[in-house]
PDB file of C-alpha atoms in Angstrom:
ATOM      1  CA  MET A  79      55.181  -3.673 138.415  1.00 92.00           C
ATOM      2  CA  PRO A  80      53.721  -6.739 139.917  1.00 95.00           C
ATOM      3  CA  LYS A  81      55.248 -10.312 139.575  1.00 97.00           C
ATOM      4  CA  TYR A  82      53.198 -11.616 136.612  1.00 98.00           C
ATOM      5  CA  LEU A  83      51.324 -10.140 134.006  1.00 97.00           C
ATOM      6  CA  TYR A  84      48.202 -11.932 132.416  1.00 96.00           C
ATOM      7  CA  HIS A  85      46.635 -11.845 129.057  1.00 94.00           C
ATOM      8  CA  ALA A  86      43.646 -13.405 128.386  1.00 92.00           C
ATOM      9  CA  THR A  87      42.355 -14.528 125.134  1.00 91.00           C
ATOM     10  CA  PRO A  88      39.599 -16.854 123.642  1.00 89.00           C
ATOM     11  CA  ARG A  89      40.653 -20.900 122.656  1.00 88.00           C
ATOM     12  CA  LEU A  90      40.305 -19.399 119.136  1.00 89.00           C
ATOM     13  CA  ASN A  91      43.877 -16.869 119.515  1.00 92.00           C
ATOM     14  CA  ALA A  92      45.780 -19.293 122.409  1.00 94.00           C
ATOM     15  CA  GLU A  93      47.315 -22.101 119.903  1.00 95.00           C
ATOM     16  CA  SER A  94      48.582 -19.126 117.802  1.00 96.00           C
ATOM     17  CA  ILE A  95      50.045 -16.888 120.976  1.00 97.00           C
ATOM     18  CA  ALA A  96      51.524 -20.906 122.878  1.00 97.00           C
ATOM     19  CA  ARG A  97      53.133 -21.191 119.466  1.00 97.00           C
ATOM     20  CA  ASN A  98      54.395 -17.829 118.730  1.00 97.00           C
ATOM     21  CA  GLY A  99      54.158 -15.416 121.530  1.00 98.00           C
ATOM     22  CA  LEU A 100      52.196 -11.945 122.052  1.00 98.00           C
ATOM     23  CA  GLU A 101      52.643  -9.251 119.720  1.00 96.00           C
ATOM     24  CA  PRO A 102      51.931  -5.613 120.328  1.00 95.00           C
ATOM     25  CA  ARG A 103      48.746  -5.266 117.803  1.00 90.00           C
ATOM     26  CA  SER A 104      46.388  -2.804 119.741  1.00 86.00           C
ATOM     27  CA  VAL A 105      46.466   0.976 118.682  1.00 81.00           C
ATOM     28  CA  GLY A 106      43.605   2.432 120.623  1.00 78.00           C
ATOM     29  CA  GLY A 107      45.194   6.130 120.769  1.00 76.00           C
ATOM     30  CA  GLU A 108      48.499   5.236 120.621  1.00 79.00           C
ATOM     31  CA  SER A 109      50.858   6.521 117.788  1.00 84.00           C
ATOM     32  CA  ALA A 110      52.653   2.238 117.463  1.00 89.00           C
ATOM     33  CA  ALA A 111      50.969  -0.915 118.025  1.00 93.00           C
ATOM     34  CA  TYR A 112      51.302  -2.263 121.787  1.00 93.00           C
ATOM     35  CA  LEU A 113      50.552  -5.352 123.796  1.00 94.00           C
ATOM     36  CA  CYS A 114      48.452  -4.664 126.750  1.00 91.00           C
ATOM     37  CA  MET A 115      48.782  -6.928 129.949  1.00 94.00           C
ATOM     38  CA  SER A 116      46.806  -7.046 133.442  1.00 93.00           C
ATOM     39  CA  GLY A 117      48.969  -6.590 136.259  1.00 93.00           C
ATOM     40  CA  LYS A 118      45.601  -8.342 138.107  1.00 91.00           C
ATOM     41  CA  GLU A 119      44.615 -11.739 136.999  1.00 89.00           C
ATOM     42  CA  SER A 120      40.778 -11.160 137.566  1.00 83.00           C
ATOM     43  CA  GLY A 121      41.583  -7.749 135.493  1.00 81.00           C
ATOM     44  CA  ALA A 122      42.486  -9.928 132.228  1.00 83.00           C
ATOM     45  CA  VAL A 123      39.456 -11.497 132.045  1.00 75.00           C
ATOM     46  CA  THR A 124      37.071  -8.611 132.233  1.00 63.00           C
ATOM     47  CA  LEU A 125      39.055  -6.124 129.972  1.00 53.00           C
ATOM     48  CA  LYS A 126      36.306  -7.341 127.047  1.00 55.00           C
ATOM     49  CA  ASN A 127      33.198  -8.263 126.351  1.00 48.00           C
ATOM     50  CA  GLN A 128      34.195 -11.897 124.994  1.00 54.00           C
ATOM     51  CA  ALA A 129      34.456 -15.272 126.518  1.00 56.00           C
ATOM     52  CA  SER A 130      38.254 -15.112 126.985  1.00 69.00           C
ATOM     53  CA  ASP A 131      38.817 -18.749 128.601  1.00 85.00           C
ATOM     54  CA  ILE A 132      42.546 -19.049 128.231  1.00 93.00           C
ATOM     55  CA  LEU A 133      44.673 -17.233 130.438  1.00 94.00           C
ATOM     56  CA  PHE A 134      48.490 -16.249 129.490  1.00 97.00           C
ATOM     57  CA  ARG A 135      50.812 -15.157 132.547  1.00 98.00           C
ATOM     58  CA  VAL A 136      54.766 -13.814 132.422  1.00 98.00           C
ATOM     59  CA  ASP A 137      56.946 -13.569 135.204  1.00 98.00           C
ATOM     60  CA  SER A 138      58.070  -9.887 134.650  1.00 98.00           C
ATOM     61  CA  ALA A 139      61.427 -10.735 135.688  1.00 98.00           C
ATOM     62  CA  ASN A 140      61.266 -11.704 132.055  1.00 98.00           C
ATOM     63  CA  LEU A 141      60.645  -8.370 130.498  1.00 98.00           C
ATOM     64  CA  ASN A 142      62.726  -5.138 130.285  1.00 97.00           C
ATOM     65  CA  ALA A 143      60.407  -3.105 132.898  1.00 96.00           C
ATOM     66  CA  GLU A 144      61.797  -0.113 131.667  1.00 97.00           C
ATOM     67  CA  ALA A 145      59.604  -1.140 128.126  1.00 97.00           C
ATOM     68  CA  TRP A 146      56.488  -1.261 129.896  1.00 96.00           C
ATOM     69  CA  SER A 147      53.919   1.784 131.660  1.00 94.00           C
ATOM     70  CA  GLU A 148      50.657   1.325 133.910  1.00 92.00           C
ATOM     71  CA  ARG A 149      47.912   2.369 132.156  1.00 85.00           C
ATOM     72  CA  GLY A 150      44.004   2.256 132.610  1.00 73.00           C
ATOM     73  CA  ALA A 151      41.682   3.213 135.703  1.00 68.00           C
ATOM     74  CA  GLY A 152      41.683   0.762 138.062  1.00 68.00           C
ATOM     75  CA  LYS A 153      42.484  -1.991 135.962  1.00 64.00           C
ATOM     76  CA  SER A 154      45.873  -2.199 136.736  1.00 86.00           C
ATOM     77  CA  GLU A 155      46.747  -2.139 132.373  1.00 90.00           C
ATOM     78  CA  TRP A 156      50.521  -2.480 131.350  1.00 94.00           C
ATOM     79  CA  ARG A 157      51.314  -1.734 127.957  1.00 94.00           C
ATOM     80  CA  SER A 158      54.714  -1.436 125.767  1.00 96.00           C
ATOM     81  CA  THR A 159      55.544  -2.167 122.033  1.00 95.00           C
ATOM     82  CA  ASP A 160      57.691  -5.143 123.242  1.00 97.00           C
ATOM     83  CA  GLY A 161      56.472  -8.907 122.337  1.00 97.00           C
ATOM     84  CA  ILE A 162      57.001 -11.469 124.420  1.00 98.00           C
ATOM     85  CA  PRO A 163      58.047 -14.552 123.199  1.00 98.00           C
ATOM     86  CA  PRO A 164      56.321 -18.167 124.021  1.00 98.00           C
ATOM     87  CA  VAL A 165      59.531 -19.284 126.111  1.00 98.00           C
ATOM     88  CA  HIS A 166      58.394 -17.177 128.829  1.00 98.00           C
ATOM     89  CA  LEU A 167      54.801 -17.569 128.661  1.00 99.00           C
ATOM     90  CA  GLU A 168      52.556 -19.944 130.639  1.00 98.00           C
ATOM     91  CA  TYR A 169      48.785 -20.857 130.232  1.00 97.00           C
ATOM     92  CA  ARG A 170      45.183 -22.159 132.329  1.00 95.00           C
ATOM     93  CA  ARG A 171      42.154 -22.465 131.553  1.00 92.00           C
ATOM     94  CA  ASN A 172      40.313 -19.325 133.332  1.00 88.00           C
ATOM     95  CA  LEU A 173      36.930 -21.846 133.758  1.00 83.00           C
ATOM     96  CA  GLY A 174      37.180 -25.586 134.328  1.00 82.00           C
ATOM     97  CA  THR A 175      38.534 -28.267 136.490  1.00 88.00           C
ATOM     98  CA  ALA A 176      41.215 -27.862 138.844  1.00 90.00           C
ATOM     99  CA  SER A 177      43.507 -29.669 136.601  1.00 90.00           C
ATOM    100  CA  GLN A 178      42.366 -27.099 133.669  1.00 90.00           C
ATOM    101  CA  LYS A 179      43.439 -24.749 136.149  1.00 91.00           C
ATOM    102  CA  THR A 180      47.173 -25.321 136.623  1.00 94.00           C
ATOM    103  CA  TRP A 181      49.201 -23.532 135.401  1.00 96.00           C
ATOM    104  CA  ARG A 182      51.799 -24.668 132.055  1.00 97.00           C
ATOM    105  CA  LYS A 183      54.170 -24.149 129.986  1.00 97.00           C
ATOM    106  CA  ALA A 184      53.219 -22.618 126.446  1.00 97.00           C
ATOM    107  CA  SER A 185      54.813 -25.376 124.712  1.00 96.00           C
ATOM    108  CA  ALA A 186      52.662 -27.793 126.205  1.00 96.00           C
ATOM    109  CA  TYR A 187      49.397 -26.302 124.617  1.00 96.00           C
ATOM    110  CA  PRO A 188      47.070 -27.594 124.290  1.00 92.00           C
ATOM    111  CA  LEU A 189      47.318 -30.209 127.354  1.00 90.00           C
ATOM    112  CA  GLY A 190      44.777 -29.785 129.919  1.00 84.00           C
ATOM    113  CA  VAL A 191      42.405 -27.474 127.479  1.00 84.00           C
TER     114      VAL A 191
END
């Protein structure tokens, strides 16, 4: 498992994630809802065809590695039915100034946005 897993989202969703954490919501082809993260920062911002300006990351040391599995063709996609509480999340802008691209604890959101 990579040191960090990443999740990109439009600004519209970022405040809720910073407050509530990341929850399993995807269901594509699985029997239960799952959380989808990328093992690569670049992969997180290219998984969908929408503007995902806020990037969240979690240090994988804070995760139950047994609950995560790697999927996807070359995208380093990781899935789990576990959620990630906000205390373990950091965020930054994907696009913007150097200051806006500084990693911050989710509890500081929307500082730097």
